C-alpha positions as protocol buffer text, in pm:
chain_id: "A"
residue {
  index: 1
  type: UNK
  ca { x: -1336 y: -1269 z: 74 }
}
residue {
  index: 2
  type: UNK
  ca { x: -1213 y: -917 z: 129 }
}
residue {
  index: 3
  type: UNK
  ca { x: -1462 y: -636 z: 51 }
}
residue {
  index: 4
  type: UNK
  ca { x: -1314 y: -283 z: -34 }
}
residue {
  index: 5
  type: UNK
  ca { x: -1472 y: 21 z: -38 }
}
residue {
  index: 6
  type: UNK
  ca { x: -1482 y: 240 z: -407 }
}
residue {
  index: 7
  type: UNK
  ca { x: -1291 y: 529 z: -246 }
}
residue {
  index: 8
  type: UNK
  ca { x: -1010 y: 280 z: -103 }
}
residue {
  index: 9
  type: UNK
  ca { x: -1042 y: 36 z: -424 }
}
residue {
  index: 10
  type: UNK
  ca { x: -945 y: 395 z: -595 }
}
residue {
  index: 11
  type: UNK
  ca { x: -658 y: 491 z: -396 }
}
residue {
  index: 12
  type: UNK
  ca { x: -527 y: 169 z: -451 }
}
residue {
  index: 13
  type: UNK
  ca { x: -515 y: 159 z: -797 }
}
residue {
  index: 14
  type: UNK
  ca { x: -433 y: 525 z: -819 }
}
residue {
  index: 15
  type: UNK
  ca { x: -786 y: 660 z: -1031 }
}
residue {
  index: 16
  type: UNK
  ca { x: -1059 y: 830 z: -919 }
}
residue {
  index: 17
  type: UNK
  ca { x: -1369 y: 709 z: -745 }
}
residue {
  index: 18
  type: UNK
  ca { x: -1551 y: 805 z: -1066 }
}
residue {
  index: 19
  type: UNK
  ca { x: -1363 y: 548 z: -1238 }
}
residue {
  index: 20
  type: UNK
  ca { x: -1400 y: 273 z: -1032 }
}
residue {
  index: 21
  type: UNK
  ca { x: -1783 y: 344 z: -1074 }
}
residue {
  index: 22
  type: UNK
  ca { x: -1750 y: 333 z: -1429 }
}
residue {
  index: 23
  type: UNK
  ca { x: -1605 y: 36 z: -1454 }
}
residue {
  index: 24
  type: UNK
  ca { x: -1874 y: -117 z: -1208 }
}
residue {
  index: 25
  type: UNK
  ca { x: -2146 y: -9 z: -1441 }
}
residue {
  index: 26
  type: UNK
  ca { x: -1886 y: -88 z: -1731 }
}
residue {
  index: 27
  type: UNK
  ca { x: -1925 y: -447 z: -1572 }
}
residue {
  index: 28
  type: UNK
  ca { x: -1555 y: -437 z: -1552 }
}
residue {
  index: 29
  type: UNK
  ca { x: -1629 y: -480 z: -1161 }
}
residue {
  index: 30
  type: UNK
  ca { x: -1888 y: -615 z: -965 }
}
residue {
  index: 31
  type: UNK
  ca { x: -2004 y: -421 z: -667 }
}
residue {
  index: 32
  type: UNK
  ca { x: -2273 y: -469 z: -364 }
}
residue {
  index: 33
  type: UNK
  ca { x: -2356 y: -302 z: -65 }
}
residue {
  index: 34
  type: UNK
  ca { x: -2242 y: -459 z: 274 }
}
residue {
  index: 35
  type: UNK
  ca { x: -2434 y: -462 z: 567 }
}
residue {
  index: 36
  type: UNK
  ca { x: -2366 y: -86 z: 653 }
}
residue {
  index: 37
  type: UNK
  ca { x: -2539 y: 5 z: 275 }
}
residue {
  index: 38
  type: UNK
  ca { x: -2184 y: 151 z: 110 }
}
residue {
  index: 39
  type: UNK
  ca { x: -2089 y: 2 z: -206 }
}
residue {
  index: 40
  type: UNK
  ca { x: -1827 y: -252 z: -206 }
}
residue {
  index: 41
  type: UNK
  ca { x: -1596 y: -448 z: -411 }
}
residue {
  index: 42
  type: UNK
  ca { x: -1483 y: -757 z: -390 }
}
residue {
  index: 43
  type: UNK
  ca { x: -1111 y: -793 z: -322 }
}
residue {
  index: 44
  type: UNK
  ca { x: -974 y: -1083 z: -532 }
}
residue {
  index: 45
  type: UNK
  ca { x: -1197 y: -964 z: -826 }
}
residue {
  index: 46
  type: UNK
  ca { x: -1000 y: -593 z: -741 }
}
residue {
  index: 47
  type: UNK
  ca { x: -649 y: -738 z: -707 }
}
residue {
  index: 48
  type: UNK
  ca { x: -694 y: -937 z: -1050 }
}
residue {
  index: 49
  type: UNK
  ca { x: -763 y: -616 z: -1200 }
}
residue {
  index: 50
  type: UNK
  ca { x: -496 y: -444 z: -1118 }
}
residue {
  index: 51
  type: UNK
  ca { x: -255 y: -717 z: -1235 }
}
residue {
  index: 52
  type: UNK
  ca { x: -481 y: -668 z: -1583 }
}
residue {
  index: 53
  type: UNK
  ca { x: -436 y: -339 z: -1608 }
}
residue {
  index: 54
  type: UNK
  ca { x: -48 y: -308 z: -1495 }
}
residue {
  index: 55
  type: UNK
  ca { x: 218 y: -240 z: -1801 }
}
residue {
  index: 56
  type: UNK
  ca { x: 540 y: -301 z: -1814 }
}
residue {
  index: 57
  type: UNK
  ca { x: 661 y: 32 z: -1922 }
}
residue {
  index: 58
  type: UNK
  ca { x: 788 y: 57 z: -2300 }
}
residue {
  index: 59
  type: UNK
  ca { x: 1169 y: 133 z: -2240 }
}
residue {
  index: 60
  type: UNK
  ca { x: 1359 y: 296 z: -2520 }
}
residue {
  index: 61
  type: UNK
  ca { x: 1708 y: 202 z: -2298 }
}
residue {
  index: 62
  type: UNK
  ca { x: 1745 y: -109 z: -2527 }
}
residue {
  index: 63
  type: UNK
  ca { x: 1889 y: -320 z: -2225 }
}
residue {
  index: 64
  type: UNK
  ca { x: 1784 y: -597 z: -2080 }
}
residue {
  index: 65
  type: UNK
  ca { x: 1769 y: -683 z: -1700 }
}
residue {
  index: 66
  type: UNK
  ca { x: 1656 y: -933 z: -1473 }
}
residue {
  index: 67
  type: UNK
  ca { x: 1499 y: -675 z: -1244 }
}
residue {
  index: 68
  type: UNK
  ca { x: 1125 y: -771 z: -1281 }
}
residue {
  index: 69
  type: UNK
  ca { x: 1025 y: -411 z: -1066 }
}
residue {
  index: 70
  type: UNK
  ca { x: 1141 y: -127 z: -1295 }
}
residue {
  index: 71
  type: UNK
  ca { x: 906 y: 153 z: -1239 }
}
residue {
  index: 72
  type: UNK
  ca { x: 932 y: 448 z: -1475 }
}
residue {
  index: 73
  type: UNK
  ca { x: 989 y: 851 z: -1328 }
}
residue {
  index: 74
  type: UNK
  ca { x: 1112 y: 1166 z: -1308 }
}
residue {
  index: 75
  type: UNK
  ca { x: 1437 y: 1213 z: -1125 }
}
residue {
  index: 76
  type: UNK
  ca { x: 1329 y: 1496 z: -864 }
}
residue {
  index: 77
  type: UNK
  ca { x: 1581 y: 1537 z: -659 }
}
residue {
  index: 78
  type: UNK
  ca { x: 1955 y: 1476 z: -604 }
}
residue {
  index: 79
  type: UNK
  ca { x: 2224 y: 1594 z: -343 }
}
residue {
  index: 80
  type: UNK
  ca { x: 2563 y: 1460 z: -391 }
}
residue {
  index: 81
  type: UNK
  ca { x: 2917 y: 1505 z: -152 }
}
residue {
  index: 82
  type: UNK
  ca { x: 3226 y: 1362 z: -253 }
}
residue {
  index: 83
  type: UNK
  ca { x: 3216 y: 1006 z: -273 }
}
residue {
  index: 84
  type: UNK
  ca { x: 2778 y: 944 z: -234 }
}
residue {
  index: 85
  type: UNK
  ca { x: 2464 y: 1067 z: -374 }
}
residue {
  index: 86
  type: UNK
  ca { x: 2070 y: 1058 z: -299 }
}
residue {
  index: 87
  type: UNK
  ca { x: 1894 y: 1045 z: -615 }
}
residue {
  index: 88
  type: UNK
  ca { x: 1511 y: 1114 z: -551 }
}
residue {
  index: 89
  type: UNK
  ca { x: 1243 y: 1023 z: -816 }
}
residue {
  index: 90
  type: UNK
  ca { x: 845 y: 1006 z: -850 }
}
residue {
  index: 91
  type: UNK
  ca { x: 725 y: 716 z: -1046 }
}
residue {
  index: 92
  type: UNK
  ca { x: 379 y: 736 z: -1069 }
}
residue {
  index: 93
  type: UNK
  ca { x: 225 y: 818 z: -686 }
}
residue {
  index: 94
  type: UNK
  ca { x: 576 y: 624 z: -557 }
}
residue {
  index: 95
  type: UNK
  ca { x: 886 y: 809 z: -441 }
}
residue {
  index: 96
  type: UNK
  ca { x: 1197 y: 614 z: -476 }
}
residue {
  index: 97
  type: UNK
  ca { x: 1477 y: 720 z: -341 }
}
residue {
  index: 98
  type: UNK
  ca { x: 1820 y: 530 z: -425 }
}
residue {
  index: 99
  type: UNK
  ca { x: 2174 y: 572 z: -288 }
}
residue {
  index: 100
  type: UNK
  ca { x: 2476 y: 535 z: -523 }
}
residue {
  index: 101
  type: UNK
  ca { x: 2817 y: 700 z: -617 }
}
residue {
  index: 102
  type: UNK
  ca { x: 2833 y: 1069 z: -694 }
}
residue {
  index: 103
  type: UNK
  ca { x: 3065 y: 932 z: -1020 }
}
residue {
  index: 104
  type: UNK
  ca { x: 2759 y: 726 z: -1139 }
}
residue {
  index: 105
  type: UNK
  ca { x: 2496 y: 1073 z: -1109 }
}
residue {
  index: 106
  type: UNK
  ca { x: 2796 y: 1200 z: -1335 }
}
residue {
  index: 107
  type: UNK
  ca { x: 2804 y: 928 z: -1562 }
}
residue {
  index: 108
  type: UNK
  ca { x: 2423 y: 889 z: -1582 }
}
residue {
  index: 109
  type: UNK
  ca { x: 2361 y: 1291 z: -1578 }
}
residue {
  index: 110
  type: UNK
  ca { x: 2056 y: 1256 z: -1355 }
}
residue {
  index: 111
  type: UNK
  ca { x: 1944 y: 1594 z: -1276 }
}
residue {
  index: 112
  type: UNK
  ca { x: 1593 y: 1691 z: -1151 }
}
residue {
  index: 113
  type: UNK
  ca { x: 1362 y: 1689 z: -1449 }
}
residue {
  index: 114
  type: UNK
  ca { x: 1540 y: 1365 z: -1563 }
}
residue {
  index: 115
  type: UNK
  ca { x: 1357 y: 1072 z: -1672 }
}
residue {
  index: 116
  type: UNK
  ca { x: 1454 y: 758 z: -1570 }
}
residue {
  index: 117
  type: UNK
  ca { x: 1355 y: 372 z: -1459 }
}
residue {
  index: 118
  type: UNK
  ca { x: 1446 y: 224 z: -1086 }
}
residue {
  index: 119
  type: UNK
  ca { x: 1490 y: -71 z: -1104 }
}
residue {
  index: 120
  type: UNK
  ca { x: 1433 y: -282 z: -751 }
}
residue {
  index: 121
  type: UNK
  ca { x: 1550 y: -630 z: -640 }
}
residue {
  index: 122
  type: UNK
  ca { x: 1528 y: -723 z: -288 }
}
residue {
  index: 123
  type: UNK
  ca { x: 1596 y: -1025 z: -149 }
}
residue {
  index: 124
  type: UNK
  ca { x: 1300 y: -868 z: 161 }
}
residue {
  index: 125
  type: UNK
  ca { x: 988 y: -771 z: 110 }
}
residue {
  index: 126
  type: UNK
  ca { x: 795 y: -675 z: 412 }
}
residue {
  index: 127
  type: UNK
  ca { x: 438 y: -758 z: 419 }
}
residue {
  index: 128
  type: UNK
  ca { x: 171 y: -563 z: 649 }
}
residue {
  index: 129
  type: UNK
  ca { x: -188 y: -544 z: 658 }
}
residue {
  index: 130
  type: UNK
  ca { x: -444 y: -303 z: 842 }
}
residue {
  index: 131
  type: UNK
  ca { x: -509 y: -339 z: 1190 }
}
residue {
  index: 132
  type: UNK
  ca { x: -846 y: -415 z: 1182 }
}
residue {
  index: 133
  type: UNK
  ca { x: -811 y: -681 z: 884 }
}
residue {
  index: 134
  type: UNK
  ca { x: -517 y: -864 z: 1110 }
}
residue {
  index: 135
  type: UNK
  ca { x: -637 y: -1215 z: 1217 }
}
residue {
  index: 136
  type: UNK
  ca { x: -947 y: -1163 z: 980 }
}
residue {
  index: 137
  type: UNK
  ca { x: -990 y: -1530 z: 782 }
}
């Protein structure tokens, strides 16, 4: 079973290493030390929290969509020519950036400071792990 440290178990749910250690003495994790004495956490039990705690974000666009990835942001960016824009947003620690018509940035009136969802569907999803966890069973 994977192990994770607290400080990359943080990063990868986006909190602090303080709260990862409060939910370890919480008991909403269980932690150990491995054999190099830093506290660890065990990956499966890490990855099923993160599921737990995920929300789908409350929308108040009263649409429905088949997208299953809509993250919620803040449109930070856009440059537009012609015919094409680049629309920039943060969602959460996540840029997305999405290409579309200058006429729909019109339509929409995205601007920087706007608040928005991206929605993603991709028929590829590239998969890659660390270097020193490749070929680990």
């Amino acid at each position: 079973m994977p192990e994770i440290r607290i400080r990359d178990a943080a990063q990868l749910l986006g909190v602090s290493d303080d709260t990862v250690r409060r939910w370890i003495d919480g008991g909403t994790l269980s932690a150990r030390k491995d054999e190099s004495g830093r506290l660890v956490v065990d990956g499966e039990q890490l990855a099923a929290l993160a599921v737990e705690q995920a929300r789908t974000p409350q929308t108040r666009m009263g649409s429905a969509s088949s997208a299953r990835n809509r993250f919620p942001g803040l449109v930070t960016k856009v440059v537009t020519d012609t015919v094409m824009a680049q629309v920039e947003m943060q969602c959460g620690p996540f840029t997305v950036v999405s290409l579309m018509s200058s006429e729909s940035v019109r339509e929409l009136g995205l601007q920087p400071g706007s608040v928005a969802w991206a929605s993603v569907k991709a028929t590829t999803v590239v998969v890659e792990t660390a270097a020193e966890s490749a070929g680990a069973a």
